[in-house]
C-alpha atoms as one frame of an Amber mdcrd trajectory, in Angstrom:
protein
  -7.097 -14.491  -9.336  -6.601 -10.961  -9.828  -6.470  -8.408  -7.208  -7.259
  -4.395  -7.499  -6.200  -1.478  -6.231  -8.560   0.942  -4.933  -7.001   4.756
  -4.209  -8.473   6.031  -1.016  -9.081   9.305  -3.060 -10.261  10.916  -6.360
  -8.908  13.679  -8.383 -10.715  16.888  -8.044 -11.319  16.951 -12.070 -12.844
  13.744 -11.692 -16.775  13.199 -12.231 -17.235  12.064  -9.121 -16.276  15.536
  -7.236 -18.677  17.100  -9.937 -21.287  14.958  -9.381 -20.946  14.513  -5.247
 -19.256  17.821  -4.223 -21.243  17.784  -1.282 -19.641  14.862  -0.108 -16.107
  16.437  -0.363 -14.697  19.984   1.772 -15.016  22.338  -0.801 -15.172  25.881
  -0.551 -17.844  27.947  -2.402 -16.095  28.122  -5.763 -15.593  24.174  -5.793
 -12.208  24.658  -5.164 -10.744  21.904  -2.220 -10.783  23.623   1.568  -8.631
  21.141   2.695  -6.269  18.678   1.214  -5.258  14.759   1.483  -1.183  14.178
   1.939   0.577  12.285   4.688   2.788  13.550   7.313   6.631  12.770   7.349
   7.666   9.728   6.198  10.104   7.009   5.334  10.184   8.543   1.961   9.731
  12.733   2.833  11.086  14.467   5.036   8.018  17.204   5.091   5.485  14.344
   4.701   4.009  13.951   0.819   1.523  16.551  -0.401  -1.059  14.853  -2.620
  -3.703  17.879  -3.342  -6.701  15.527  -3.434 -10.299  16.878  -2.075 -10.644
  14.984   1.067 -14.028  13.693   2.321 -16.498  15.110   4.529 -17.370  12.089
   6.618 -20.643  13.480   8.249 -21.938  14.076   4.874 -20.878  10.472   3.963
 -22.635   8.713   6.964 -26.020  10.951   6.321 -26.421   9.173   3.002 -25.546
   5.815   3.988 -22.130   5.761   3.049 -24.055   5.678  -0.810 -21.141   6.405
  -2.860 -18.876   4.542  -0.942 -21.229   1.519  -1.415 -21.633   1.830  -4.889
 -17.636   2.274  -5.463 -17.306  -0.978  -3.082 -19.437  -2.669  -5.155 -17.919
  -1.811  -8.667 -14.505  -2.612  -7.658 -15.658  -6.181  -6.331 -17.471  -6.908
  -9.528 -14.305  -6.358 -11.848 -11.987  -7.982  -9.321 -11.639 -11.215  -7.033
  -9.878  -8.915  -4.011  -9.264  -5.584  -3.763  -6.421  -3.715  -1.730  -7.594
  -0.220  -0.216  -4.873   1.977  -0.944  -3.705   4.378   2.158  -5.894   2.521
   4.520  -5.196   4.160   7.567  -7.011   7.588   5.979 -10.351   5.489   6.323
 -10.137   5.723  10.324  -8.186   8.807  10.562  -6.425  10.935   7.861  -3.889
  13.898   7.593  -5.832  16.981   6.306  -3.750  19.909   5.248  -5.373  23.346
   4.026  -5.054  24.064   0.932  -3.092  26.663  -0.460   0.410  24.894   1.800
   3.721  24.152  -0.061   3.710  21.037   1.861   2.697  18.612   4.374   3.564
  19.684   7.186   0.990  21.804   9.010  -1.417  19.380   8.371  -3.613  17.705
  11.248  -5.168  14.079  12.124  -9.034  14.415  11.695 -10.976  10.888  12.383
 -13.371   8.989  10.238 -16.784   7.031  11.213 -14.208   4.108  10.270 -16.528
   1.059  12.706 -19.667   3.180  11.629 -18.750   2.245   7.785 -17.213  -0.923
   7.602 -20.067  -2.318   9.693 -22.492  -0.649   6.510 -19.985  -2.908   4.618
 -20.063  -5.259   5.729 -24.025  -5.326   6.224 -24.333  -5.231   2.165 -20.875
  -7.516   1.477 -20.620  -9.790   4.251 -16.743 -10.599   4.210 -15.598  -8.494
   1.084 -11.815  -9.874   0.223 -10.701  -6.690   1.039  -6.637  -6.101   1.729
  -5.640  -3.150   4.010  -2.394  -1.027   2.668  -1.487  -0.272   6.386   2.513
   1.066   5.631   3.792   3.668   7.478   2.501   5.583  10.407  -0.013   3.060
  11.886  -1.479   3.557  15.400  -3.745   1.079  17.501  -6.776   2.698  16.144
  -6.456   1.753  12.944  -5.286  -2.108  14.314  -8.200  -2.470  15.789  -9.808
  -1.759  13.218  -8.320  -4.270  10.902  -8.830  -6.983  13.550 -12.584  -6.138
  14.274 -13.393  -6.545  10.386 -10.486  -9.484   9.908  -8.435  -7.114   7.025
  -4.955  -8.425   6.348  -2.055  -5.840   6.052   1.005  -5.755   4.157   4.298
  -6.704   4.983   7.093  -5.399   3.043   9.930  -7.365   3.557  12.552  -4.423
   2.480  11.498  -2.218   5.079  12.932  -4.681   7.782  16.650  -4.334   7.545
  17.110  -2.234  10.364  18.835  -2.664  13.794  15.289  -4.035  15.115  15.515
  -6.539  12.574  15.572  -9.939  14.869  11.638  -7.952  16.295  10.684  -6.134
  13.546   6.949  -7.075  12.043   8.208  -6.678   8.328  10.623 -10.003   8.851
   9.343 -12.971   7.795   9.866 -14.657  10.928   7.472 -12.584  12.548   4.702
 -12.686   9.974   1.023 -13.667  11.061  -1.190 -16.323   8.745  -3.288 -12.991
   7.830  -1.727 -10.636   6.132  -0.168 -10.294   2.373   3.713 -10.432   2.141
   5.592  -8.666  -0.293   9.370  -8.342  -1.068   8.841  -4.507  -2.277   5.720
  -2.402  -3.575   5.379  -0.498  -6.730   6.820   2.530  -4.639   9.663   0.860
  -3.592  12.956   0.282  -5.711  13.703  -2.774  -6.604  14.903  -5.219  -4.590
  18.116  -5.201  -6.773  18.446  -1.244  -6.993  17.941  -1.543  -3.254  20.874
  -3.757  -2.793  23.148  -1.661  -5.506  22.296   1.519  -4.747  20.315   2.358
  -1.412  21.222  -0.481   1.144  23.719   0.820   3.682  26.677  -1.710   4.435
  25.182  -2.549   7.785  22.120  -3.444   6.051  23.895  -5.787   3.698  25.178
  -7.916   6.303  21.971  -7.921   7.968  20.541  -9.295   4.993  23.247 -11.597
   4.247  22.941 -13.372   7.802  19.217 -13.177   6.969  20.093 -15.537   4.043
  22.903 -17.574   5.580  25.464 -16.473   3.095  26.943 -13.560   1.281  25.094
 -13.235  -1.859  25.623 -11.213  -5.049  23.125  -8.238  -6.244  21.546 -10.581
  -8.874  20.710 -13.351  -6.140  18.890 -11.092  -4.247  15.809 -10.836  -5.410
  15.388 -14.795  -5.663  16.611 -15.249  -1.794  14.206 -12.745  -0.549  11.645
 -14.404  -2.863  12.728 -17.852  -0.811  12.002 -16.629   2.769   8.882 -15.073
   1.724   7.797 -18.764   0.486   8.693 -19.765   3.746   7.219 -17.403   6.370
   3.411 -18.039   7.831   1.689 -15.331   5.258  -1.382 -16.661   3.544  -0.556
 -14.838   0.640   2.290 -13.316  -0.992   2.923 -11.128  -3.842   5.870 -10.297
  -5.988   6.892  -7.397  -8.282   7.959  -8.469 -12.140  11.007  -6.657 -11.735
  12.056  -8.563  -8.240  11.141 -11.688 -10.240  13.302 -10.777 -13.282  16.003
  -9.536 -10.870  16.110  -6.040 -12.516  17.751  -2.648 -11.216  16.607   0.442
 -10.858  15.945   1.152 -14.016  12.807  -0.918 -14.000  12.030   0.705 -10.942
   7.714   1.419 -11.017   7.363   4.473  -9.082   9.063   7.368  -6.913   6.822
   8.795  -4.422   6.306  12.721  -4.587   7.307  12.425  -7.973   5.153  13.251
 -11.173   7.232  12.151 -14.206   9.358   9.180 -14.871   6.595   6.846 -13.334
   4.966   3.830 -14.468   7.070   3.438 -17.483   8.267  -0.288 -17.188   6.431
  -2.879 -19.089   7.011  -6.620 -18.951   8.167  -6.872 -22.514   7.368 -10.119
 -24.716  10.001 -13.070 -24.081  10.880 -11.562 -20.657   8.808 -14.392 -18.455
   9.766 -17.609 -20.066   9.395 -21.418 -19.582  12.239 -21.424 -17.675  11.123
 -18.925 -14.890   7.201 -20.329 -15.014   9.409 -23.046 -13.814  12.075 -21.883
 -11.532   8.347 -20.410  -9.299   6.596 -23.549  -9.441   9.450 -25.487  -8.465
  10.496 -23.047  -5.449   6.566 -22.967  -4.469   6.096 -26.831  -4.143   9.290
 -26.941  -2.614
């Protein structure tokens, strides 16, 4: 099965803003009034500044949530599930005026989020839809996952804190819903994590995690274990984590536009041998 990604927003060159400006805050010289981004983060301290048009919701709802029907619909016909990127902007996103340097003045404006995923569900029934739901996620948006029965992510990286023993991104704590992961494209790898980002404390937090002190290579493969084992219905692996690479095959670096998506999974890499070093740890 293959699953998709669909970005919560378009690019303002794209056809769609040409074709649809009305349902985008423009100004009168189709230039974006407002701006998509996300506040501070994990990954920035003055949030991330994205510079996509962002929607205007009561201009969405009048039409019957057309467009987003229609982009629904294509996505589900090219893939078996797809994962909403930056769910949380579909109940309530950060809007930041345009013209800013950065993310911070921005401001939480809501979306007809029940209004529209009722309209989905009304022309999908249960679409195998996945909600990206990392970072700052408040009940609203929960409940919103849990009326419409979307699994979230848990990424297993983000756990190694002092909270570790309660915190939702350890396995132990995982519910049957959701889709477990040991890192995302914007994460390093779990290997350039452990090398080059994960604080001593962290380390033995992970190795009492794994019962035993462990060497940077065997890292990826015991996080890959305890993923196996934890109560998620579905769980999904980068390449790299899977080849136990570094950093250099690291996929992305968020706020960054160059050096990205460079790594390819070069012929020879996945072999017999791994096919059946998985299929063995799966069954087991």
């Amino acid at each position: 099965r293959v699953m998709g990604d669909m970005p919560i927003y378009v690019n303002h060159a794209s056809a769609d803003i040409w074709a649809h400006p009305g349902l985008f805050k423009l100004d009168g010289g189709m230039r974006p009034a407002a701006v998509a981004g996300v506040p501070p983060d994990y990954f920035s301290a003055t949030g991330q500044l994205w510079g996509n048009p962002v929607y205007d919701w009561e201009r969405a709802r009048a039409t019957g949530y057309d467009w987003w029907l229609r982009r629904v619909e294509r996505n589900l016909a090219l893939f078996d599930a797809v994962r909403i990127d930056h769910f949380r902007g579909l109940v309530a996103y950060w809007e930041v005026p345009a013209g800013e340097r950065t993310a911070l003045n921005g401001r939480w404006v809501e979306a007809p989020a029940v209004d529209f995923f009722e309209r989905l569900r009304e022309r999908f029934g249960a679409p195998p839809l996945v909600a990206e739901d990392l970072g700052i996620i408040t009940d609203d948006v929960r409940a919103v996952m849990e009326r419409f029965g979307f699994p979230g992510m848990k990424v297993l990286l983000f756990a190694f804190g002092p909270d570790f023993a309660t915190h939702p991104y350890n396995p132990a704590n995982y519910p049957r819903n959701c889709v477990a992961y040991t890192g995302t494209h914007d994460n390093n790898t779990a290997r350039g994590w452990f090398e080059e980002e994960a604080t001593a404390e962290q380390k033995r937090i992970l190795f009492e995690f794994v019962g035993r002190e462990v060497g940077a290579e065997e890292v990826p493969w015991e996080l890959i274990r305890k993923l196996l084992a934890s109560a998620a219905d579905t769980m999904i692996v980068p390449m790299q984590d899977v080849l136990a690479l570094g950093s250099e095959a690291r996929m992305n670096t968020p706020s960054t536009v160059s050096g990205n998506w460079l790594w390819r999974l070069a012929p020879g890499l996945a072999d017999a041998a791994l096919a059946s070093r998985l299929f063995n740890l799966g069954r087991a």
